[in-house]
Amino acid sequence: MKSRIVYIMVILSMLLSLAACSGGQKTAQKKTYTYQDMVVGFIQTGSEGGWRAANTASFKETAEKLGIKLKFYDAQNKMENQLSAFRNFIADKEVNVIILAALETTGWEDVLKEAQKAGKIVVLEDRRIDAPETLYATYIGSDFAEEGRKAAIEMCKLLEGSAKKNVVELVGNVGSSAAKDRGQGFREKMGECGITIIKSQTANWDATEGKAVMEAWLKETTDIQGVFAQNDEMGLGAAQAIKEAGLDPGDDIKIITVDATAGAFKAMIAGDINTVIECNPLLAPQVYEAALKALNGEELPKWIPSQEGVFYAKDAETILPTRKY
Ligand code: GZL
């Protein structure tokens, strides 16, 4: 009798271990994606300046290096173009990852739900959006509010001892997270040294528009001690307008910009811009890595901030040769 019980127990344990290992084989059959399996639909804002050119180059060059098939779409800075491109990539059976640099923070919930239903991974790069975090894998981009805080702190240093601290603000695309958050961050810190923003207007990230807005302000008053330009191009335009008004940019009127493109470093060397807050465009390696993890079912933090610094005119000549963009 006893030997029969032992015999049954041995058979049972063999059956259990067989089931376990075949089950293991089943999970082992689950596909593991590699970069070569990735087909990315990338929806870029447009080509509005040096920062954007560097950002686009980062995605194209890194895709080439990793063997990712990249379908690149330039939305020409039109929100309607981004939405239609998004739906085209959802319909494109080849595309398994959609990467978005959102022009506006709102208007994304419907397409994100459609993408999720179609089983597409969505990763946000550069610009954050206002939508439920469950609708995208992660957002990789700067802490724009921190960039704004840094700009205010640096403007306080530049205006230390000045009897007046009137600052004008050149704003990017007003619906964008970069513009909203940089403005909010600057306002959080400017009170610490008595800065007043006397004028604030969009120049849509553009040098020509930045010059035109600054020209109009200078016709109204020259009682301006500082310019906070939310990107380099608008700051360069403001510097041109200040010169044409017979004043010295970087001296009579201090200028702080954000991005840290080569143009800003050259302007710092020329003495036209005082301080530049870095905003890193070379995000592609981080973004593709996150997308691959999401494809393989990994849960990601909903925001992976990029690391950035502050650059000063006195150091510009030494640093410029080391810059990638
Ligand atoms: C910032 C990026 C902004 C740049 C501008 O991450 O979104 O857009 O600061 C660009 O130069 O137009």
Short mmCIF file of C-alpha atoms and ligand atoms in Angstrom, two decimals:
data_model
loop_
_atom_site.label_atom_id
_atom_site.label_comp_id
_atom_site.label_asym_id
_atom_site.label_seq_id
_atom_site.Cartn_x
_atom_site.Cartn_y
_atom_site.Cartn_z
CA MET A 1 0.00 0.00 0.00
CA LYS A 2 2.74 2.37 1.14
CA SER A 3 4.69 1.82 -2.10
CA ARG A 4 1.54 2.69 -4.13
CA ILE A 5 1.25 6.09 -2.32
CA VAL A 6 4.94 6.87 -2.96
CA TYR A 7 4.47 5.88 -6.64
CA ILE A 8 1.46 8.20 -7.04
CA MET A 9 3.35 11.09 -5.33
CA VAL A 10 6.35 10.66 -7.70
CA ILE A 11 4.02 10.71 -10.76
CA LEU A 12 2.20 13.80 -9.40
CA SER A 13 5.45 15.72 -8.78
CA MET A 14 6.67 14.88 -12.31
CA LEU A 15 3.38 16.14 -13.82
CA LEU A 16 3.59 19.37 -11.76
CA SER A 17 7.18 20.08 -12.85
CA LEU A 18 6.24 19.39 -16.51
CA ALA A 19 3.32 21.84 -16.26
CA ALA A 20 5.58 24.45 -14.64
CA CYS A 21 8.29 24.22 -17.29
CA SER A 22 5.81 24.20 -20.23
CA GLY A 23 4.12 27.20 -18.63
CA GLY A 24 7.61 28.74 -18.40
CA GLN A 25 8.15 27.97 -22.09
CA LYS A 26 4.82 29.77 -22.82
CA THR A 27 5.99 32.95 -21.02
CA ALA A 28 9.41 32.49 -22.65
CA GLN A 29 7.66 32.67 -26.07
CA LYS A 30 6.54 36.32 -25.30
CA LYS A 31 8.34 38.52 -27.89
CA THR A 32 11.21 40.76 -26.68
CA TYR A 33 11.43 43.83 -28.90
CA THR A 34 14.75 45.31 -30.01
CA TYR A 35 15.47 48.71 -31.58
CA GLN A 36 15.39 47.03 -35.00
CA ASP A 37 11.73 46.10 -34.34
CA MET A 38 10.78 49.72 -33.66
CA VAL A 39 8.91 51.69 -36.33
CA VAL A 40 8.50 55.22 -34.98
CA GLY A 41 6.03 57.85 -36.16
CA PHE A 42 7.59 61.13 -34.97
CA ILE A 43 5.44 64.29 -34.97
CA GLN A 44 7.70 67.35 -34.73
CA THR A 45 6.43 70.92 -34.06
CA GLY A 46 8.15 72.49 -37.08
CA SER A 47 11.55 74.08 -37.74
CA GLU A 48 11.29 77.37 -35.85
CA GLY A 49 14.92 77.77 -34.78
CA GLY A 50 18.26 76.37 -33.70
CA TRP A 51 16.89 74.41 -30.77
CA ARG A 52 14.34 72.64 -32.98
CA ALA A 53 16.92 71.84 -35.65
CA ALA A 54 19.14 70.21 -33.01
CA ASN A 55 16.17 68.28 -31.60
CA THR A 56 15.21 66.95 -35.05
CA ALA A 57 18.83 66.03 -35.83
CA SER A 58 19.05 64.12 -32.55
CA PHE A 59 16.07 61.93 -33.51
CA LYS A 60 17.19 61.31 -37.10
CA GLU A 61 20.85 60.56 -36.24
CA THR A 62 20.03 58.35 -33.25
CA ALA A 63 17.42 56.36 -35.24
CA GLU A 64 20.04 55.72 -37.92
CA LYS A 65 22.58 54.60 -35.30
CA LEU A 66 20.15 52.25 -33.52
CA GLY A 67 18.56 50.80 -36.67
CA ILE A 68 15.13 52.26 -35.88
CA LYS A 69 12.77 52.86 -38.83
CA LEU A 70 11.79 56.55 -38.41
CA LYS A 71 8.78 58.11 -40.14
CA PHE A 72 9.37 61.86 -39.53
CA TYR A 73 6.59 64.44 -39.85
CA ASP A 74 7.15 68.24 -39.66
CA ALA A 75 3.85 69.88 -38.62
CA GLN A 76 4.95 73.36 -39.79
CA ASN A 77 3.89 74.69 -36.35
CA LYS A 78 0.20 73.91 -37.06
CA MET A 79 -1.79 72.02 -34.40
CA GLU A 80 -4.22 70.65 -37.02
CA ASN A 81 -1.29 69.09 -38.86
CA GLN A 82 -0.10 67.37 -35.69
CA LEU A 83 -3.53 65.87 -35.03
CA SER A 84 -3.92 64.53 -38.58
CA ALA A 85 -0.37 63.10 -38.52
CA PHE A 86 -1.17 61.42 -35.21
CA ARG A 87 -4.22 59.70 -36.72
CA ASN A 88 -2.23 58.68 -39.81
CA PHE A 89 0.38 57.00 -37.61
CA ILE A 90 -2.38 55.24 -35.65
CA ALA A 91 -3.75 53.86 -38.95
CA ASP A 92 -0.26 52.90 -40.18
CA LYS A 93 0.01 49.17 -39.36
CA GLU A 94 3.85 49.36 -39.45
CA VAL A 95 4.10 52.02 -36.71
CA ASN A 96 4.35 50.62 -33.15
CA VAL A 97 5.62 53.79 -31.41
CA ILE A 98 4.36 57.37 -31.77
CA ILE A 99 6.58 60.20 -30.47
CA LEU A 100 5.05 63.66 -30.09
CA ALA A 101 6.54 67.15 -29.52
CA ALA A 102 3.23 68.86 -28.77
CA LEU A 103 2.64 72.38 -30.05
CA GLU A 104 -0.15 72.94 -27.53
CA THR A 105 -0.77 71.48 -24.05
CA THR A 106 -4.47 70.75 -24.70
CA GLY A 107 -6.52 68.88 -27.35
CA TRP A 108 -4.80 65.46 -27.16
CA GLU A 109 -7.14 63.21 -25.15
CA ASP A 110 -9.15 61.78 -28.09
CA VAL A 111 -6.18 60.80 -30.26
CA LEU A 112 -4.34 59.39 -27.24
CA LYS A 113 -7.33 57.15 -26.49
CA GLU A 114 -7.46 56.04 -30.15
CA ALA A 115 -3.74 55.24 -30.05
CA GLN A 116 -4.12 53.23 -26.84
CA LYS A 117 -7.03 51.29 -28.40
CA ALA A 118 -4.83 50.55 -31.43
CA GLY A 119 -2.09 49.24 -29.12
CA LYS A 120 0.42 51.97 -30.03
CA ILE A 121 3.04 53.16 -27.52
CA VAL A 122 3.01 56.98 -27.15
CA VAL A 123 6.01 58.87 -25.76
CA LEU A 124 5.98 62.68 -25.30
CA GLU A 125 9.28 64.45 -25.99
CA ASP A 126 10.26 68.07 -25.26
CA ARG A 127 6.79 69.45 -24.55
CA ARG A 128 4.46 68.20 -21.79
CA ILE A 129 0.65 68.14 -22.28
CA ASP A 130 -2.46 68.34 -20.08
CA ALA A 131 -3.89 64.81 -20.43
CA PRO A 132 -4.33 61.78 -18.12
CA GLU A 133 -0.93 60.16 -17.53
CA THR A 134 -2.51 56.74 -18.23
CA LEU A 135 -2.78 57.72 -21.91
CA TYR A 136 0.97 57.87 -22.60
CA ALA A 137 4.05 55.86 -21.58
CA THR A 138 6.15 58.82 -20.34
CA TYR A 139 7.16 62.44 -20.98
CA ILE A 140 10.85 63.19 -21.53
CA GLY A 141 11.68 66.89 -21.43
CA SER A 142 12.86 69.88 -19.47
CA ASP A 143 11.56 71.37 -16.29
CA PHE A 144 10.52 74.62 -18.01
CA ALA A 145 9.32 76.19 -14.75
CA GLU A 146 12.80 75.60 -13.30
CA GLU A 147 14.30 77.27 -16.38
CA GLY A 148 12.06 80.29 -15.68
CA ARG A 149 13.10 80.37 -12.01
CA LYS A 150 16.78 80.23 -13.02
CA ALA A 151 16.21 83.14 -15.45
CA ALA A 152 14.67 85.31 -12.71
CA ILE A 153 17.46 84.49 -10.25
CA GLU A 154 20.06 85.40 -12.90
CA MET A 155 18.21 88.61 -13.81
CA CYS A 156 18.26 89.58 -10.11
CA LYS A 157 22.05 89.17 -10.16
CA LEU A 158 22.38 91.31 -13.31
CA LEU A 159 20.17 94.08 -11.91
CA GLU A 160 21.69 94.08 -8.42
CA GLY A 161 22.11 97.71 -7.29
CA SER A 162 19.95 99.05 -10.15
CA ALA A 163 17.54 101.76 -8.97
CA LYS A 164 14.86 100.35 -11.28
CA LYS A 165 14.18 96.73 -12.30
CA ASN A 166 11.73 97.00 -15.20
CA VAL A 167 11.85 93.82 -17.28
CA VAL A 168 10.09 93.02 -20.57
CA GLU A 169 9.21 89.40 -21.48
CA LEU A 170 9.24 87.92 -24.99
CA VAL A 171 6.97 84.86 -24.88
CA GLY A 172 7.07 81.76 -27.14
CA ASN A 173 4.00 80.07 -28.62
CA VAL A 174 1.42 80.99 -25.92
CA GLY A 175 -0.27 77.55 -25.91
CA SER A 176 2.95 75.65 -25.41
CA SER A 177 4.13 74.16 -22.12
CA ALA A 178 7.56 75.76 -22.61
CA ALA A 179 6.07 79.28 -22.76
CA LYS A 180 3.49 78.76 -19.99
CA ASP A 181 5.91 77.19 -17.53
CA ARG A 182 8.91 79.49 -18.17
CA GLY A 183 6.66 82.48 -17.57
CA GLN A 184 5.27 80.94 -14.39
CA GLY A 185 8.74 80.05 -13.08
CA PHE A 186 10.12 83.55 -13.73
CA ARG A 187 7.17 85.13 -11.87
CA GLU A 188 7.71 82.80 -8.89
CA LYS A 189 11.20 84.20 -8.27
CA MET A 190 11.28 87.76 -9.66
CA GLY A 191 9.77 89.25 -6.49
CA GLU A 192 12.85 88.22 -4.49
CA CYS A 193 14.73 91.24 -5.87
CA GLY A 194 11.87 93.59 -6.83
CA ILE A 195 11.73 92.88 -10.58
CA THR A 196 8.57 94.14 -12.31
CA ILE A 197 7.46 92.74 -15.68
CA ILE A 198 6.23 95.92 -17.40
CA LYS A 199 5.54 94.32 -20.83
CA SER A 200 4.90 90.75 -21.94
CA GLN A 201 4.00 89.64 -25.47
CA THR A 202 4.43 86.62 -27.74
CA ALA A 203 7.01 86.69 -30.51
CA ASN A 204 6.38 82.99 -31.33
CA TRP A 205 10.00 81.86 -30.75
CA ASP A 206 11.03 83.95 -33.77
CA ALA A 207 13.94 86.47 -34.11
CA THR A 208 12.15 88.77 -36.58
CA GLU A 209 9.04 88.90 -34.41
CA GLY A 210 11.20 89.42 -31.31
CA LYS A 211 12.86 92.42 -32.96
CA ALA A 212 9.53 93.94 -34.03
CA VAL A 213 7.99 93.60 -30.55
CA MET A 214 11.07 95.09 -28.87
CA GLU A 215 11.13 97.99 -31.37
CA ALA A 216 7.51 98.84 -30.53
CA TRP A 217 8.22 98.72 -26.78
CA LEU A 218 11.25 100.99 -27.12
CA LYS A 219 9.14 103.54 -28.98
CA GLU A 220 6.86 103.63 -25.91
CA THR A 221 9.61 103.76 -23.26
CA THR A 222 13.34 103.24 -22.84
CA ASP A 223 12.92 102.85 -19.07
CA ILE A 224 13.67 99.12 -19.45
CA GLN A 225 16.51 97.48 -17.51
CA GLY A 226 16.15 93.86 -18.63
CA VAL A 227 14.80 91.50 -21.30
CA PHE A 228 13.67 87.95 -20.46
CA ALA A 229 13.45 86.18 -23.83
CA GLN A 230 11.95 82.69 -23.55
CA ASN A 231 14.28 81.46 -26.30
CA ASP A 232 17.54 82.52 -27.97
CA GLU A 233 16.03 83.64 -31.28
CA MET A 234 13.68 86.17 -29.69
CA GLY A 235 16.54 87.47 -27.52
CA LEU A 236 18.75 87.97 -30.58
CA GLY A 237 15.94 89.92 -32.25
CA ALA A 238 15.54 92.11 -29.15
CA ALA A 239 19.29 92.82 -29.08
CA GLN A 240 19.10 94.03 -32.70
CA ALA A 241 16.21 96.37 -31.86
CA ILE A 242 18.06 97.75 -28.83
CA LYS A 243 21.12 98.51 -30.99
CA GLU A 244 18.97 100.23 -33.63
CA ALA A 245 17.47 102.38 -30.86
CA GLY A 246 20.98 103.62 -30.06
CA LEU A 247 21.32 101.61 -26.84
CA ASP A 248 23.82 98.90 -25.83
CA PRO A 249 22.31 95.40 -25.38
CA GLY A 250 24.00 93.52 -22.55
CA ASP A 251 24.92 96.83 -20.91
CA ASP A 252 22.16 99.51 -21.00
CA ILE A 253 19.59 96.69 -21.13
CA LYS A 254 20.52 93.24 -19.78
CA ILE A 255 19.34 90.20 -21.78
CA ILE A 256 18.69 86.65 -20.61
CA THR A 257 17.57 83.92 -23.02
CA VAL A 258 16.75 80.20 -22.84
CA ASP A 259 18.04 77.31 -24.99
CA ALA A 260 21.85 77.82 -25.23
CA THR A 261 22.22 77.36 -28.99
CA ALA A 262 25.43 78.41 -30.75
CA GLY A 263 23.83 81.73 -31.74
CA ALA A 264 23.37 82.66 -28.09
CA PHE A 265 26.99 81.80 -27.28
CA LYS A 266 28.19 84.00 -30.16
CA ALA A 267 25.95 86.85 -28.89
CA MET A 268 27.39 86.43 -25.38
CA ILE A 269 30.91 86.64 -26.84
CA ALA A 270 29.86 89.84 -28.67
CA GLY A 271 28.50 91.25 -25.39
CA ASP A 272 24.88 91.40 -26.60
CA ILE A 273 23.46 88.71 -24.28
CA ASN A 274 24.47 88.38 -20.63
CA THR A 275 23.29 84.94 -19.48
CA VAL A 276 21.75 81.88 -21.14
CA ILE A 277 19.67 79.16 -19.47
CA GLU A 278 20.25 75.74 -21.05
CA CYS A 279 17.39 73.70 -22.52
CA ASN A 280 18.68 70.38 -23.84
CA PRO A 281 17.36 69.34 -27.33
CA LEU A 282 19.43 66.15 -27.60
CA LEU A 283 16.68 63.94 -26.16
CA ALA A 284 16.47 61.10 -28.70
CA PRO A 285 18.65 58.48 -26.92
CA GLN A 286 16.58 58.82 -23.72
CA VAL A 287 13.29 58.82 -25.67
CA TYR A 288 14.07 55.76 -27.80
CA GLU A 289 15.30 53.86 -24.73
CA ALA A 290 12.05 54.66 -22.90
CA ALA A 291 9.96 53.65 -25.93
CA LEU A 292 11.74 50.29 -26.16
CA LYS A 293 11.14 49.64 -22.46
CA ALA A 294 7.45 50.48 -22.91
CA LEU A 295 7.24 48.18 -25.96
CA ASN A 296 8.60 45.40 -23.75
CA GLY A 297 5.90 46.06 -21.18
CA GLU A 298 7.95 48.01 -18.62
CA GLU A 299 6.17 50.60 -16.47
CA LEU A 300 7.98 53.99 -16.69
CA PRO A 301 7.98 57.11 -14.50
CA LYS A 302 5.54 59.56 -16.09
CA TRP A 303 8.19 62.28 -16.38
CA ILE A 304 11.93 61.83 -17.02
CA PRO A 305 13.42 65.39 -16.71
CA SER A 306 16.49 66.34 -18.77
CA GLN A 307 19.55 67.77 -16.93
CA GLU A 308 20.47 71.43 -17.75
CA GLY A 309 22.76 74.28 -16.68
CA VAL A 310 23.32 78.06 -16.88
CA PHE A 311 25.95 79.77 -19.07
CA TYR A 312 27.58 83.20 -18.57
CA ALA A 313 29.14 85.61 -21.08
CA LYS A 314 32.55 85.40 -19.37
CA ASP A 315 32.74 81.64 -20.13
CA ALA A 316 31.14 81.66 -23.61
CA GLU A 317 34.36 81.71 -25.69
CA THR A 318 35.75 78.67 -23.87
CA ILE A 319 32.52 76.66 -23.94
CA LEU A 320 31.31 77.35 -27.52
CA PRO A 321 33.75 74.86 -29.18
CA THR A 322 32.44 72.10 -26.90
CA ARG A 323 28.78 72.59 -27.81
CA LYS A 324 26.97 70.16 -30.15
CA TYR A 325 24.36 72.67 -31.40
C1 GZL B 1 12.00 73.89 -25.41
C2 GZL B 1 11.43 73.94 -26.79
C3 GZL B 1 11.29 75.34 -27.25
C4 GZL B 1 12.61 76.08 -27.35
C5 GZL B 1 12.32 76.96 -28.49
O1 GZL B 1 12.05 72.58 -24.97
O2 GZL B 1 10.16 73.34 -26.81
O3 GZL B 1 10.73 75.30 -28.54
O4 GZL B 1 12.96 76.76 -26.18
C6 GZL B 1 11.60 76.00 -29.42
O5 GZL B 1 13.47 77.51 -29.06
O6 GZL B 1 10.88 76.64 -30.37
#
